[in-house]
PDB file of C-alpha atoms in Angstrom:
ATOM      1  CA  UNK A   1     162.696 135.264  12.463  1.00  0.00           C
ATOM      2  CA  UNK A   2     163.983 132.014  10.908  1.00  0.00           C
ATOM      3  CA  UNK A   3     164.460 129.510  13.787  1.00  0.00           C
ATOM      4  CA  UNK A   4     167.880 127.852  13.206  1.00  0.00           C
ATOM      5  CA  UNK A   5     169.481 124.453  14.903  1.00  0.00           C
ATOM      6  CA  UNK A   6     172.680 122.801  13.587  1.00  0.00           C
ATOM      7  CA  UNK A   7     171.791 119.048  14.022  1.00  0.00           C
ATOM      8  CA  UNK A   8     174.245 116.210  14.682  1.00  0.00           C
ATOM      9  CA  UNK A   9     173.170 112.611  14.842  1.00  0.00           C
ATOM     10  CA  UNK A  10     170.575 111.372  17.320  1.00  0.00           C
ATOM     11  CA  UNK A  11     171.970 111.310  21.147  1.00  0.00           C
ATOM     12  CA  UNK A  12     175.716 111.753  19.480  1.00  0.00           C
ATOM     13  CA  UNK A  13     176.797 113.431  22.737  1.00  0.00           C
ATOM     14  CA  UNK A  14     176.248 110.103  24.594  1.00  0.00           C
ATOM     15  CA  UNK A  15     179.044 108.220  26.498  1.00  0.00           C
ATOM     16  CA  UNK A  16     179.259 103.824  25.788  1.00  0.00           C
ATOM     17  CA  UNK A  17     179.585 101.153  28.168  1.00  0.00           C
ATOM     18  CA  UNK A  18     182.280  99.508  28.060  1.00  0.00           C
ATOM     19  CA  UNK A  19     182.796  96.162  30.185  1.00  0.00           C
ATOM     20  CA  UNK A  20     184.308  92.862  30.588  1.00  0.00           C
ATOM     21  CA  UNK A  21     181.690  90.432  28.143  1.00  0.00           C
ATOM     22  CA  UNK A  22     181.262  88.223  25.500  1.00  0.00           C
ATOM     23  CA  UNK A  23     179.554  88.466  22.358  1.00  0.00           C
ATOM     24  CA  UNK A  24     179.838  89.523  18.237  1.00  0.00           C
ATOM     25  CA  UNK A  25     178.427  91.977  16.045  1.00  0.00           C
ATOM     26  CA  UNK A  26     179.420  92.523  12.215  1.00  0.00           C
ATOM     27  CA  UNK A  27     183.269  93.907  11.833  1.00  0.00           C
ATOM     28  CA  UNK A  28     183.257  94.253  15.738  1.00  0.00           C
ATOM     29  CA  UNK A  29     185.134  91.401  18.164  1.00  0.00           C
ATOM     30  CA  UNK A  30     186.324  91.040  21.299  1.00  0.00           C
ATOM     31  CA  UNK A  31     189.794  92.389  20.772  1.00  0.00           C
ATOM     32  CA  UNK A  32     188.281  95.746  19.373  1.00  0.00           C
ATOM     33  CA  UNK A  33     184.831  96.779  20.918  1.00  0.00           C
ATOM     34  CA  UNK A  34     186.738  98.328  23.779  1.00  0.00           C
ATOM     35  CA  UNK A  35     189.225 100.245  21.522  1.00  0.00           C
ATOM     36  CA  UNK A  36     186.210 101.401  19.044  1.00  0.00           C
ATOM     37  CA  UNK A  37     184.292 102.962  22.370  1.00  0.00           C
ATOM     38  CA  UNK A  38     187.443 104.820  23.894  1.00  0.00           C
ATOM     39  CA  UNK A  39     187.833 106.493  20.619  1.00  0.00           C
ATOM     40  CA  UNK A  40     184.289 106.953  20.392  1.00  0.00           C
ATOM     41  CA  UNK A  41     183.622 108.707  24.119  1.00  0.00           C
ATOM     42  CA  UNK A  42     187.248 110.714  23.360  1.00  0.00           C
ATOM     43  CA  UNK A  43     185.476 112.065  20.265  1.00  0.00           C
ATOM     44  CA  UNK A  44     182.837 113.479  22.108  1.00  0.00           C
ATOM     45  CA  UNK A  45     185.706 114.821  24.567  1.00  0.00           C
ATOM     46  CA  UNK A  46     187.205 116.431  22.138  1.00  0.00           C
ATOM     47  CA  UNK A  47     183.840 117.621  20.802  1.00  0.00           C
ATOM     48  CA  UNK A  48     182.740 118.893  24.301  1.00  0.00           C
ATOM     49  CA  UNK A  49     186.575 121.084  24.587  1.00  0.00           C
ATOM     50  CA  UNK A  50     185.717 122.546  21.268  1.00  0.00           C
ATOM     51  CA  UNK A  51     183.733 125.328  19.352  1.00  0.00           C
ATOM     52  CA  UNK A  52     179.796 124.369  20.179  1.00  0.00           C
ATOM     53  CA  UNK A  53     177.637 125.501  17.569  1.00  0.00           C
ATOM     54  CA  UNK A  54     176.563 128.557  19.831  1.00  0.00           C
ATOM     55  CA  UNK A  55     180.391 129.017  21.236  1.00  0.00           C
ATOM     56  CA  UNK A  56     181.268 129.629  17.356  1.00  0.00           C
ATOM     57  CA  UNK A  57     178.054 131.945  16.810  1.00  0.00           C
ATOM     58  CA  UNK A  58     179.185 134.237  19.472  1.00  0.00           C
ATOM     59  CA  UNK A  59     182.472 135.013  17.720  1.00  0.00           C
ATOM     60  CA  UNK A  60     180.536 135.439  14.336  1.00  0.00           C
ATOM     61  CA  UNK A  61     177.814 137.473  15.743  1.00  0.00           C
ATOM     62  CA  UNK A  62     180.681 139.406  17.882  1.00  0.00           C
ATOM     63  CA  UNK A  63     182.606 140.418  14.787  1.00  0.00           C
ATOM     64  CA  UNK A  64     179.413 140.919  12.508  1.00  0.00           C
ATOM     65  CA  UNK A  65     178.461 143.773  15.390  1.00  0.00           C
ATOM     66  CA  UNK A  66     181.860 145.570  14.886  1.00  0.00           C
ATOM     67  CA  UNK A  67     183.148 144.009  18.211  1.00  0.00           C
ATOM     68  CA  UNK A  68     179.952 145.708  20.549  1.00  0.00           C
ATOM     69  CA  UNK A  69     179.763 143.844  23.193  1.00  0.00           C
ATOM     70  CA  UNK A  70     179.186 144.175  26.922  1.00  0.00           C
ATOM     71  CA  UNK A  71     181.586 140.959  27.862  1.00  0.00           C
ATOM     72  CA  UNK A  72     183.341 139.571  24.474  1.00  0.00           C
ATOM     73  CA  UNK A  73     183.725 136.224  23.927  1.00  0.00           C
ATOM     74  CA  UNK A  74     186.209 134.029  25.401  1.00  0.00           C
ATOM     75  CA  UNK A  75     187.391 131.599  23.379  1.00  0.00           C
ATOM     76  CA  UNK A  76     190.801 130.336  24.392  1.00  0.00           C
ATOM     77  CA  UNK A  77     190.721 126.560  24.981  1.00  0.00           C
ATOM     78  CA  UNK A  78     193.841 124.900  24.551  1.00  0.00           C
ATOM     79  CA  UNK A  79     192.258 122.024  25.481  1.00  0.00           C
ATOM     80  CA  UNK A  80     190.475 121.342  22.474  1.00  0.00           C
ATOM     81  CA  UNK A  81     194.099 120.736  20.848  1.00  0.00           C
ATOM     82  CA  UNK A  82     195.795 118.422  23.095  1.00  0.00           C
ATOM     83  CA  UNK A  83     194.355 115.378  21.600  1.00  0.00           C
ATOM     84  CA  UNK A  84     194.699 115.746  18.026  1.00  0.00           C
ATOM     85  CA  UNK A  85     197.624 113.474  17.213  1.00  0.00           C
ATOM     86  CA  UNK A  86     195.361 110.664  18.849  1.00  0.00           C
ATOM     87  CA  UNK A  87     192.048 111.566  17.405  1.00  0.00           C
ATOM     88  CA  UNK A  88     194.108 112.294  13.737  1.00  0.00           C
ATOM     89  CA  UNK A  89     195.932 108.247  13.771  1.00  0.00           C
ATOM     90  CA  UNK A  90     193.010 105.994  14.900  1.00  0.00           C
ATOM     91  CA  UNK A  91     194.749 103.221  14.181  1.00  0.00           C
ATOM     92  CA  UNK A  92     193.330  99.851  12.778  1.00  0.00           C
ATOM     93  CA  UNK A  93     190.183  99.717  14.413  1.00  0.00           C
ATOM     94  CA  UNK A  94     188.149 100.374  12.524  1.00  0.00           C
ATOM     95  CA  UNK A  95     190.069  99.503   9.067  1.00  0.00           C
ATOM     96  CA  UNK A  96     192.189 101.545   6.988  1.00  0.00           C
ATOM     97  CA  UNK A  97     189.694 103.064   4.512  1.00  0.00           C
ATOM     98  CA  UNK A  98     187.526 104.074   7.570  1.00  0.00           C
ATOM     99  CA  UNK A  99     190.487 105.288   9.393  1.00  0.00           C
ATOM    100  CA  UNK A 100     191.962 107.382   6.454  1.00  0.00           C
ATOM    101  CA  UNK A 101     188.253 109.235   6.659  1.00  0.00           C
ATOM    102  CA  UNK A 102     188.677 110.094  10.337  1.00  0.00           C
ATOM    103  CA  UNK A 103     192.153 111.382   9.728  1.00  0.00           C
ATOM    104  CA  UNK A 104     191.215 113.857   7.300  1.00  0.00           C
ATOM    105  CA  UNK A 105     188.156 114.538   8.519  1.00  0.00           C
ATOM    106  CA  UNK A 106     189.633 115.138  11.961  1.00  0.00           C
ATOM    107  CA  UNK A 107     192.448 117.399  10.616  1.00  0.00           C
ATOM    108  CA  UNK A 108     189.762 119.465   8.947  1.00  0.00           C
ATOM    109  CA  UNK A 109     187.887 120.049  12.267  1.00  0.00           C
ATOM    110  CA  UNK A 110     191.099 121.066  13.748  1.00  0.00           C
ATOM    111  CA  UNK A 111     192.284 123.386  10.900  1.00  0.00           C
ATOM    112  CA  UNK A 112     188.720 124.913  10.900  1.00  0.00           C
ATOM    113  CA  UNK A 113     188.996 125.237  14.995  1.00  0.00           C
ATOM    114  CA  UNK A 114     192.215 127.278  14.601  1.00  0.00           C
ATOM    115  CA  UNK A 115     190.481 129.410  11.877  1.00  0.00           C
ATOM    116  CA  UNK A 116     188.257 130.484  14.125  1.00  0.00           C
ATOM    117  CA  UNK A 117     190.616 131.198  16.692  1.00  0.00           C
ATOM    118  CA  UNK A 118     193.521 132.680  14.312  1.00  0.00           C
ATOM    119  CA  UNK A 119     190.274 135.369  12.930  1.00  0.00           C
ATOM    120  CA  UNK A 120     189.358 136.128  16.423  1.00  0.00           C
ATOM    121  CA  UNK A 121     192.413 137.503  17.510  1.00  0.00           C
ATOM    122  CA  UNK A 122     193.120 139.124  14.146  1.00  0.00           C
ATOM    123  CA  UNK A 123     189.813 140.957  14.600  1.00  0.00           C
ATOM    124  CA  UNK A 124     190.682 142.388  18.215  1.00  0.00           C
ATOM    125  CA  UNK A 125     194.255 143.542  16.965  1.00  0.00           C
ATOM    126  CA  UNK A 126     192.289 144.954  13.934  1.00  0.00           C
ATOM    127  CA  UNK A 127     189.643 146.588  15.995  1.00  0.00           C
ATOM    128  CA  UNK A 128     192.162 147.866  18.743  1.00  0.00           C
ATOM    129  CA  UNK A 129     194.442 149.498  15.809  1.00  0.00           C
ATOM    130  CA  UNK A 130     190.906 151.124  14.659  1.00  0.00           C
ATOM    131  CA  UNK A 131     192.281 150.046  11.246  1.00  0.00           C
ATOM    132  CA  UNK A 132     188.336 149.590  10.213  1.00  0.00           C
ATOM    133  CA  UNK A 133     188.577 153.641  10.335  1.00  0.00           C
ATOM    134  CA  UNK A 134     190.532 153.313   7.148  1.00  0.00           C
ATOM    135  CA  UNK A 135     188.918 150.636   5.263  1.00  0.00           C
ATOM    136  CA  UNK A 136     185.535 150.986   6.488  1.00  0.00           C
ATOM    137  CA  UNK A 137     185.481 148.048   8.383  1.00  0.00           C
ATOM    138  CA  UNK A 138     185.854 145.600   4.792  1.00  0.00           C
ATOM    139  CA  UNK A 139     188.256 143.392   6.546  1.00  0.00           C
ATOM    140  CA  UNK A 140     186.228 142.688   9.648  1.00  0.00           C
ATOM    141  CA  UNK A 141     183.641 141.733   7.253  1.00  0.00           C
ATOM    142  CA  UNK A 142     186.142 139.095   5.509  1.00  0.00           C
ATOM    143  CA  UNK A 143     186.997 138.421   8.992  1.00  0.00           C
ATOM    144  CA  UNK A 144     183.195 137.234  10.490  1.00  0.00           C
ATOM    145  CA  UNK A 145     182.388 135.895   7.170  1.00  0.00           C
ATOM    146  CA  UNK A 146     185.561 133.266   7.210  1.00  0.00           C
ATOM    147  CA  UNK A 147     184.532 132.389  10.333  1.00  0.00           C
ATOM    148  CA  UNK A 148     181.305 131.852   9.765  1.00  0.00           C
ATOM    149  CA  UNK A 149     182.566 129.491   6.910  1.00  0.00           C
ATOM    150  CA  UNK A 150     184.863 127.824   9.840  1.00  0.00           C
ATOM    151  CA  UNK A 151     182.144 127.011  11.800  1.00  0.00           C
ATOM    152  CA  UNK A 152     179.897 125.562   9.179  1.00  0.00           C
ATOM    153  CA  UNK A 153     183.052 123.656   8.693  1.00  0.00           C
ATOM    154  CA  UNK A 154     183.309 122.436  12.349  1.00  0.00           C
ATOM    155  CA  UNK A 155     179.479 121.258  12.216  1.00  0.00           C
ATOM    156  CA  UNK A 156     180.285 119.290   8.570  1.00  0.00           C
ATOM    157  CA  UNK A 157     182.842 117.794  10.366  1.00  0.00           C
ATOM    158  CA  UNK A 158     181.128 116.488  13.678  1.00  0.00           C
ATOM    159  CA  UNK A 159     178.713 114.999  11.724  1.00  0.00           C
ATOM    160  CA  UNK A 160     180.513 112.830   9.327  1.00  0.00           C
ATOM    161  CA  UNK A 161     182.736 111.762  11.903  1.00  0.00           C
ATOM    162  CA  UNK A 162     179.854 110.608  14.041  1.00  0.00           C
ATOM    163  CA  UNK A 163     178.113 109.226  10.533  1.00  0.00           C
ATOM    164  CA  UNK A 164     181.414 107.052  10.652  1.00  0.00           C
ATOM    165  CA  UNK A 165     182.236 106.183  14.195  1.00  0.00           C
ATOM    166  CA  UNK A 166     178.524 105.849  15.659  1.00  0.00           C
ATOM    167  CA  UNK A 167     177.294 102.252  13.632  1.00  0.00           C
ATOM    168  CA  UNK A 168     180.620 100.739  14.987  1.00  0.00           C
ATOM    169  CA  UNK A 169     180.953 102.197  18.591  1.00  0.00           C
ATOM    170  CA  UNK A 170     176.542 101.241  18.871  1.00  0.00           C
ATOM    171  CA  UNK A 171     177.422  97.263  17.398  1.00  0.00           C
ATOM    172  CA  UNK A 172     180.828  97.389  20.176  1.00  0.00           C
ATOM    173  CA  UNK A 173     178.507  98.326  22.691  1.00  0.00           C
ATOM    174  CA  UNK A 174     176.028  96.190  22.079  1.00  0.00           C
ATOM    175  CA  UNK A 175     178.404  93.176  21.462  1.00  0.00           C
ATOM    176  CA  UNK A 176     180.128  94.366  25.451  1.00  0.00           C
ATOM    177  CA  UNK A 177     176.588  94.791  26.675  1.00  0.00           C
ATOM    178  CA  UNK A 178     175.536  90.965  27.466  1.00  0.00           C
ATOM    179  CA  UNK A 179     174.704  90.206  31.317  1.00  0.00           C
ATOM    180  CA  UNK A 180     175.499  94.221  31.887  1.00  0.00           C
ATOM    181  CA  UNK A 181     172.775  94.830  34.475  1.00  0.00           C
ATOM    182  CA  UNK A 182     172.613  98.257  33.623  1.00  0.00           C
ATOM    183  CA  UNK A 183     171.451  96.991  29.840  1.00  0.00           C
ATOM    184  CA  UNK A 184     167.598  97.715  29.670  1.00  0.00           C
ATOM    185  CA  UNK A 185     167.987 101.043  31.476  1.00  0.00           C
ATOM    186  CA  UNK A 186     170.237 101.962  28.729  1.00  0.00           C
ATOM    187  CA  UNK A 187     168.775 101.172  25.905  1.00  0.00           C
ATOM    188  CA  UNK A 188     165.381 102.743  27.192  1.00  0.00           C
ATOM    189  CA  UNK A 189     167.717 105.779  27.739  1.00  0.00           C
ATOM    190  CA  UNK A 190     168.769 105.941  24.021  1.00  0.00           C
ATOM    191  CA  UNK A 191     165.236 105.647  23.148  1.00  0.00           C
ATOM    192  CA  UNK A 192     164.663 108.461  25.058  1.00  0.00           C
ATOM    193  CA  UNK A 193     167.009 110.871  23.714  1.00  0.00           C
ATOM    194  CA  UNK A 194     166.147 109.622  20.344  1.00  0.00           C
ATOM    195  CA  UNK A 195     162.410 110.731  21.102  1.00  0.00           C
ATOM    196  CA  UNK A 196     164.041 114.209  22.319  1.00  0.00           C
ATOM    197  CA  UNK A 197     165.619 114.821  19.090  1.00  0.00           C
ATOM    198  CA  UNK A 198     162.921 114.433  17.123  1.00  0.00           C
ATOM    199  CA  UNK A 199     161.138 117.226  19.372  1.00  0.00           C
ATOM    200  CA  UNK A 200     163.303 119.324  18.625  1.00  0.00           C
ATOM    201  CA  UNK A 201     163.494 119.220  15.073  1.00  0.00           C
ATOM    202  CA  UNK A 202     159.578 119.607  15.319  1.00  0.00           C
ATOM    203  CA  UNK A 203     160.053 122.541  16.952  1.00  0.00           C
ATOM    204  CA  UNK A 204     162.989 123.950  15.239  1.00  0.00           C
ATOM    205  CA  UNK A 205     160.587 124.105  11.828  1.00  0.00           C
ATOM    206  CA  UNK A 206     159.171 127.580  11.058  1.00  0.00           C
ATOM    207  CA  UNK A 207     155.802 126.417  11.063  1.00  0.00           C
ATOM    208  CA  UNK A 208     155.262 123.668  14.042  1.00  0.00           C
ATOM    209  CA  UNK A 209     152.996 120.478  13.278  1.00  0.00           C
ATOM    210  CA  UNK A 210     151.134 120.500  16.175  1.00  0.00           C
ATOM    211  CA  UNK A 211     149.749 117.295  15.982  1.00  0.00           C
ATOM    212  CA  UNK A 212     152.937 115.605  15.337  1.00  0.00           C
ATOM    213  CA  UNK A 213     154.438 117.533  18.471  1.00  0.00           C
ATOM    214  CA  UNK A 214     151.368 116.448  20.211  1.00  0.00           C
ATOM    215  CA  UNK A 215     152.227 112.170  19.214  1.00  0.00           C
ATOM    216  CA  UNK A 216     155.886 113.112  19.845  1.00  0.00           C
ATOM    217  CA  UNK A 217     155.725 114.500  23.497  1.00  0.00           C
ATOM    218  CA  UNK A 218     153.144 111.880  24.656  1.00  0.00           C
ATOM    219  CA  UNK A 219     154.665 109.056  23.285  1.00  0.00           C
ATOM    220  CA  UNK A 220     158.011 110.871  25.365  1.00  0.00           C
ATOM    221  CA  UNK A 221     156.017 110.817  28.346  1.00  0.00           C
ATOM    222  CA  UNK A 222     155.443 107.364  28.122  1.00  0.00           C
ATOM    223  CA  UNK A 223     159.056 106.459  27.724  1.00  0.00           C
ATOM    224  CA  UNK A 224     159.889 108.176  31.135  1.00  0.00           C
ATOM    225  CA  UNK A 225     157.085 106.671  33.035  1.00  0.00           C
ATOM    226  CA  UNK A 226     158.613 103.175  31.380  1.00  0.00           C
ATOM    227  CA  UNK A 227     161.940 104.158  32.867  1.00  0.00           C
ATOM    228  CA  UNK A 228     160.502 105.330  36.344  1.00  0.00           C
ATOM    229  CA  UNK A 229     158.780 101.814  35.782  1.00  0.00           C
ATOM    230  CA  UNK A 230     162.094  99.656  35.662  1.00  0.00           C
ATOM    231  CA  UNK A 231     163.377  98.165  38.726  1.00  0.00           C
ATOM    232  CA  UNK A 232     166.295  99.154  40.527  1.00  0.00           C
ATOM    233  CA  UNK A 233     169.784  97.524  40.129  1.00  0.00           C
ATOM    234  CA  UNK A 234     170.629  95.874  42.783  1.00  0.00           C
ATOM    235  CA  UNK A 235     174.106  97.358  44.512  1.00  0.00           C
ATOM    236  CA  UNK A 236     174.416 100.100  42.239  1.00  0.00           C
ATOM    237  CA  UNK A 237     172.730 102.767  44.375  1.00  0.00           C
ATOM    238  CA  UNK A 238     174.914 105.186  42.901  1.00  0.00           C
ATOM    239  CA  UNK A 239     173.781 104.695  39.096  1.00  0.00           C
ATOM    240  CA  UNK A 240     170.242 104.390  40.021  1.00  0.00           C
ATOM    241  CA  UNK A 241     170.589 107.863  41.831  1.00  0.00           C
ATOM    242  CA  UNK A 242     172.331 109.317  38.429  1.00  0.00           C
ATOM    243  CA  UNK A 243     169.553 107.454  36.739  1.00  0.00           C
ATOM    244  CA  UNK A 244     166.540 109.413  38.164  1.00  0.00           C
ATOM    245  CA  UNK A 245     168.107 112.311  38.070  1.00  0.00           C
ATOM    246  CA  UNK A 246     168.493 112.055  34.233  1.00  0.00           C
ATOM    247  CA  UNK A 247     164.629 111.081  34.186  1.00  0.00           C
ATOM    248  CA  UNK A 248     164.242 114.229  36.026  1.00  0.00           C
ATOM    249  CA  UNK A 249     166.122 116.107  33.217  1.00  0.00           C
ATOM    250  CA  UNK A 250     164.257 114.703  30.523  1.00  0.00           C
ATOM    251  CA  UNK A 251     160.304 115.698  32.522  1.00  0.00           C
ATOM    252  CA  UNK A 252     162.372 119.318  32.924  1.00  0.00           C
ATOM    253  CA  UNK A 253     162.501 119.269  28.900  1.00  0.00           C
ATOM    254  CA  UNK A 254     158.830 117.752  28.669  1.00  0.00           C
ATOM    255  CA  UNK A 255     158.019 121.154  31.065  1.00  0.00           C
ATOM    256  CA  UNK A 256     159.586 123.498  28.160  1.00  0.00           C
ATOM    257  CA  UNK A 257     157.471 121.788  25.362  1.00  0.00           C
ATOM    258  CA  UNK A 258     154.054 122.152  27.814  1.00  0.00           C
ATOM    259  CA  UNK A 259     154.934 125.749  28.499  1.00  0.00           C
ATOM    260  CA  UNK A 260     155.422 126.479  24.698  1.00  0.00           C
ATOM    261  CA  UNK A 261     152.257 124.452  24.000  1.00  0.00           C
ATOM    262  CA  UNK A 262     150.117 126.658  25.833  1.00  0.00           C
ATOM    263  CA  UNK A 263     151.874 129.991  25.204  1.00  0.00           C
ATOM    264  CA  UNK A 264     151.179 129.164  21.210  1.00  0.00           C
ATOM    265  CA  UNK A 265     154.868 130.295  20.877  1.00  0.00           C
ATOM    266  CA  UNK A 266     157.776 128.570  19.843  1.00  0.00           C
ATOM    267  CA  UNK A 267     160.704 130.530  19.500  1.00  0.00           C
ATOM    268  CA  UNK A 268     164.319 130.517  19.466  1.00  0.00           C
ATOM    269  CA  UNK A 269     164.152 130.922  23.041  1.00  0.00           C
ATOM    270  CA  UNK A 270     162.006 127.909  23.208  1.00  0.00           C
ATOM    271  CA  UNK A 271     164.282 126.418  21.301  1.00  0.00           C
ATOM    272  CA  UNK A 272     167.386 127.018  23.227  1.00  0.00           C
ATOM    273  CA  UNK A 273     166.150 125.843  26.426  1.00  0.00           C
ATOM    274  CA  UNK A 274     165.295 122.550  25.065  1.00  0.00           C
ATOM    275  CA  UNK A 275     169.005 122.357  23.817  1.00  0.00           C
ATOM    276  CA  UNK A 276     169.948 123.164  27.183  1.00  0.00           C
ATOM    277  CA  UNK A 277     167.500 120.634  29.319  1.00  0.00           C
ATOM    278  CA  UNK A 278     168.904 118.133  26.625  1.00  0.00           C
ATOM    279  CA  UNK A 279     172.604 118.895  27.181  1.00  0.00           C
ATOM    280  CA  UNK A 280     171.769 118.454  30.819  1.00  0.00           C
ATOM    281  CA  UNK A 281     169.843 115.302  30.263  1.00  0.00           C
ATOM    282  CA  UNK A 282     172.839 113.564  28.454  1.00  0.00           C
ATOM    283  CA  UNK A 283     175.419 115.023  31.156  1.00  0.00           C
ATOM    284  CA  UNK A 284     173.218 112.696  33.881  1.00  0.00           C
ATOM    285  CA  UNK A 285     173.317 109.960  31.645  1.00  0.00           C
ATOM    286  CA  UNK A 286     177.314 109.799  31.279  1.00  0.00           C
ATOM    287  CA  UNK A 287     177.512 110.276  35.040  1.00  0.00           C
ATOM    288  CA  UNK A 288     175.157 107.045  34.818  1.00  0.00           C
ATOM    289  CA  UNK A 289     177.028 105.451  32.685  1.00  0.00           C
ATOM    290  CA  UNK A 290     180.603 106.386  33.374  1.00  0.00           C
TER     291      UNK A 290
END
């Protein structure tokens, strides 16, 4: 079976820093950086409240199995609505042309959102009526296949938004960062995730490289013994604690490549529990760095 994984950018679930500092980075100043990161980390919000890529494959798969299912899906989240006048008017900062882009782009995830719910609940009237008795279930069909189309529509979306937002949030950051003492663990952290993501994508091909998941996973391991490696911060017991903790993630997802390694097998399963060690992973980093 084809293994499937609906990437976004690298570590685009990740939370910014932002601080009191000084410092300049191309189209980002002082009066901005902060502004760019809150509507940055309220993207990912917003992202988080919403249709996942596996949330939205449940409803698909639900409806393209004639609604059999032990425990349907549950899919009512109001609160993936209640910021979309903020996330559709960004404002100036990050220029008009860019902020016309989010704004449609933005209104497209949330018309695409509502698709999916609008279908759901059309297919449970539909299947409660037993009106597929009469039309051989053709409208459920049209039903999972527009929103299947939503969801490819939701993914689009993320990931041109994040294309847009992520250069600018990274340079705001970065431009906040200066005397942060929390600086090098974060930027090993990015590297990190960014080493994750490619291990993943190894293993999401249909035919693995070995030797290139081989290179990948040590040169991983190596990052985490770096950050095991950095010295504690001083007063911030709390962080550090968050810190290893997300260290500990990250060897959990090292454990799911060596297990796959040996097995010979690398499957969607495989595949899912990385996703899920790496959702975990980022979730101890934003505890870190909120």
């Amino acid at each position: 079976m084809t293994k499937k994984r609906l990437f976004l950018p690298i570590a685009s679930s990740l939370m910014l820093v932002a601080c009191g500092g000084s410092g300049s980075a191309p189209k980002v100043d002082a009066d901005n950086a902060n502004d760019i990161i809150e509507y940055y980390n309220k993207t990912l919000e917003v992202f988080r409240n919403g249709y996942s890529n596996e949330k939205a494959s449940e409803v698909v798969e639900y409806m393209d199995n004639k609604g059999r299912a032990l425990i349907a899906p549950i899919v009512v989240m109001p609160r993936q609505y209640s910021d979309s006048a903020k996330m559709t008017a960004p404002g100036g900062r990050f220029g008009k042309a860019v902020g016309d882009s989010l704004t449609m782009l933005f209104r497209e995830y949330y018309a695409a959102s509502q698709k999916i719910d609008e279908n759901y609940d059309a297919f449970k009237a539909y299947k409660t009526a037993e009106d597929y008795k009469d039309d051989d279930w053709a409208k459920g069909k049209q039903l999972a296949r527009e929103t299947g189309e939503a969801a490819e529509r939701i993914v689009t979306a993320k990931t041109q938004i994040l294309n847009i937002i992520t250069g600018p949030a990274d340079a705001a950051e970065m431009a906040l960062m200066e005397g942060n003492p929390l600086k090098e663990h974060i930027l090993l952290a990015k590297k990190i995730f960014g080493q994750m993501e490619g291990l993943m994508q190894t293993v999401s091909e249909d035919k693995v490289d070995e030797q290139s998941l081989t290179t990948s996973y040590n040169a991983l391991e190596q990052l985490v013994k770096e950050g095991r490696e950095l010295p504690k911060v001083k007063d911030m017991d709390s962080e550090m604690r968050y810190y290893g903790e997300y260290l500990d993630e990250v060897d959990a997802f090292l454990g799911v490549v060596r297990k796959a390694q040996r097995n010979g097998k690398y499957t969607q399963s495989v595949l899912r529990e990385m996703d899920s060690e790496y959702g975990d992973a980022v979730s101890d980093y934003n505890s870190f760095v909120d």
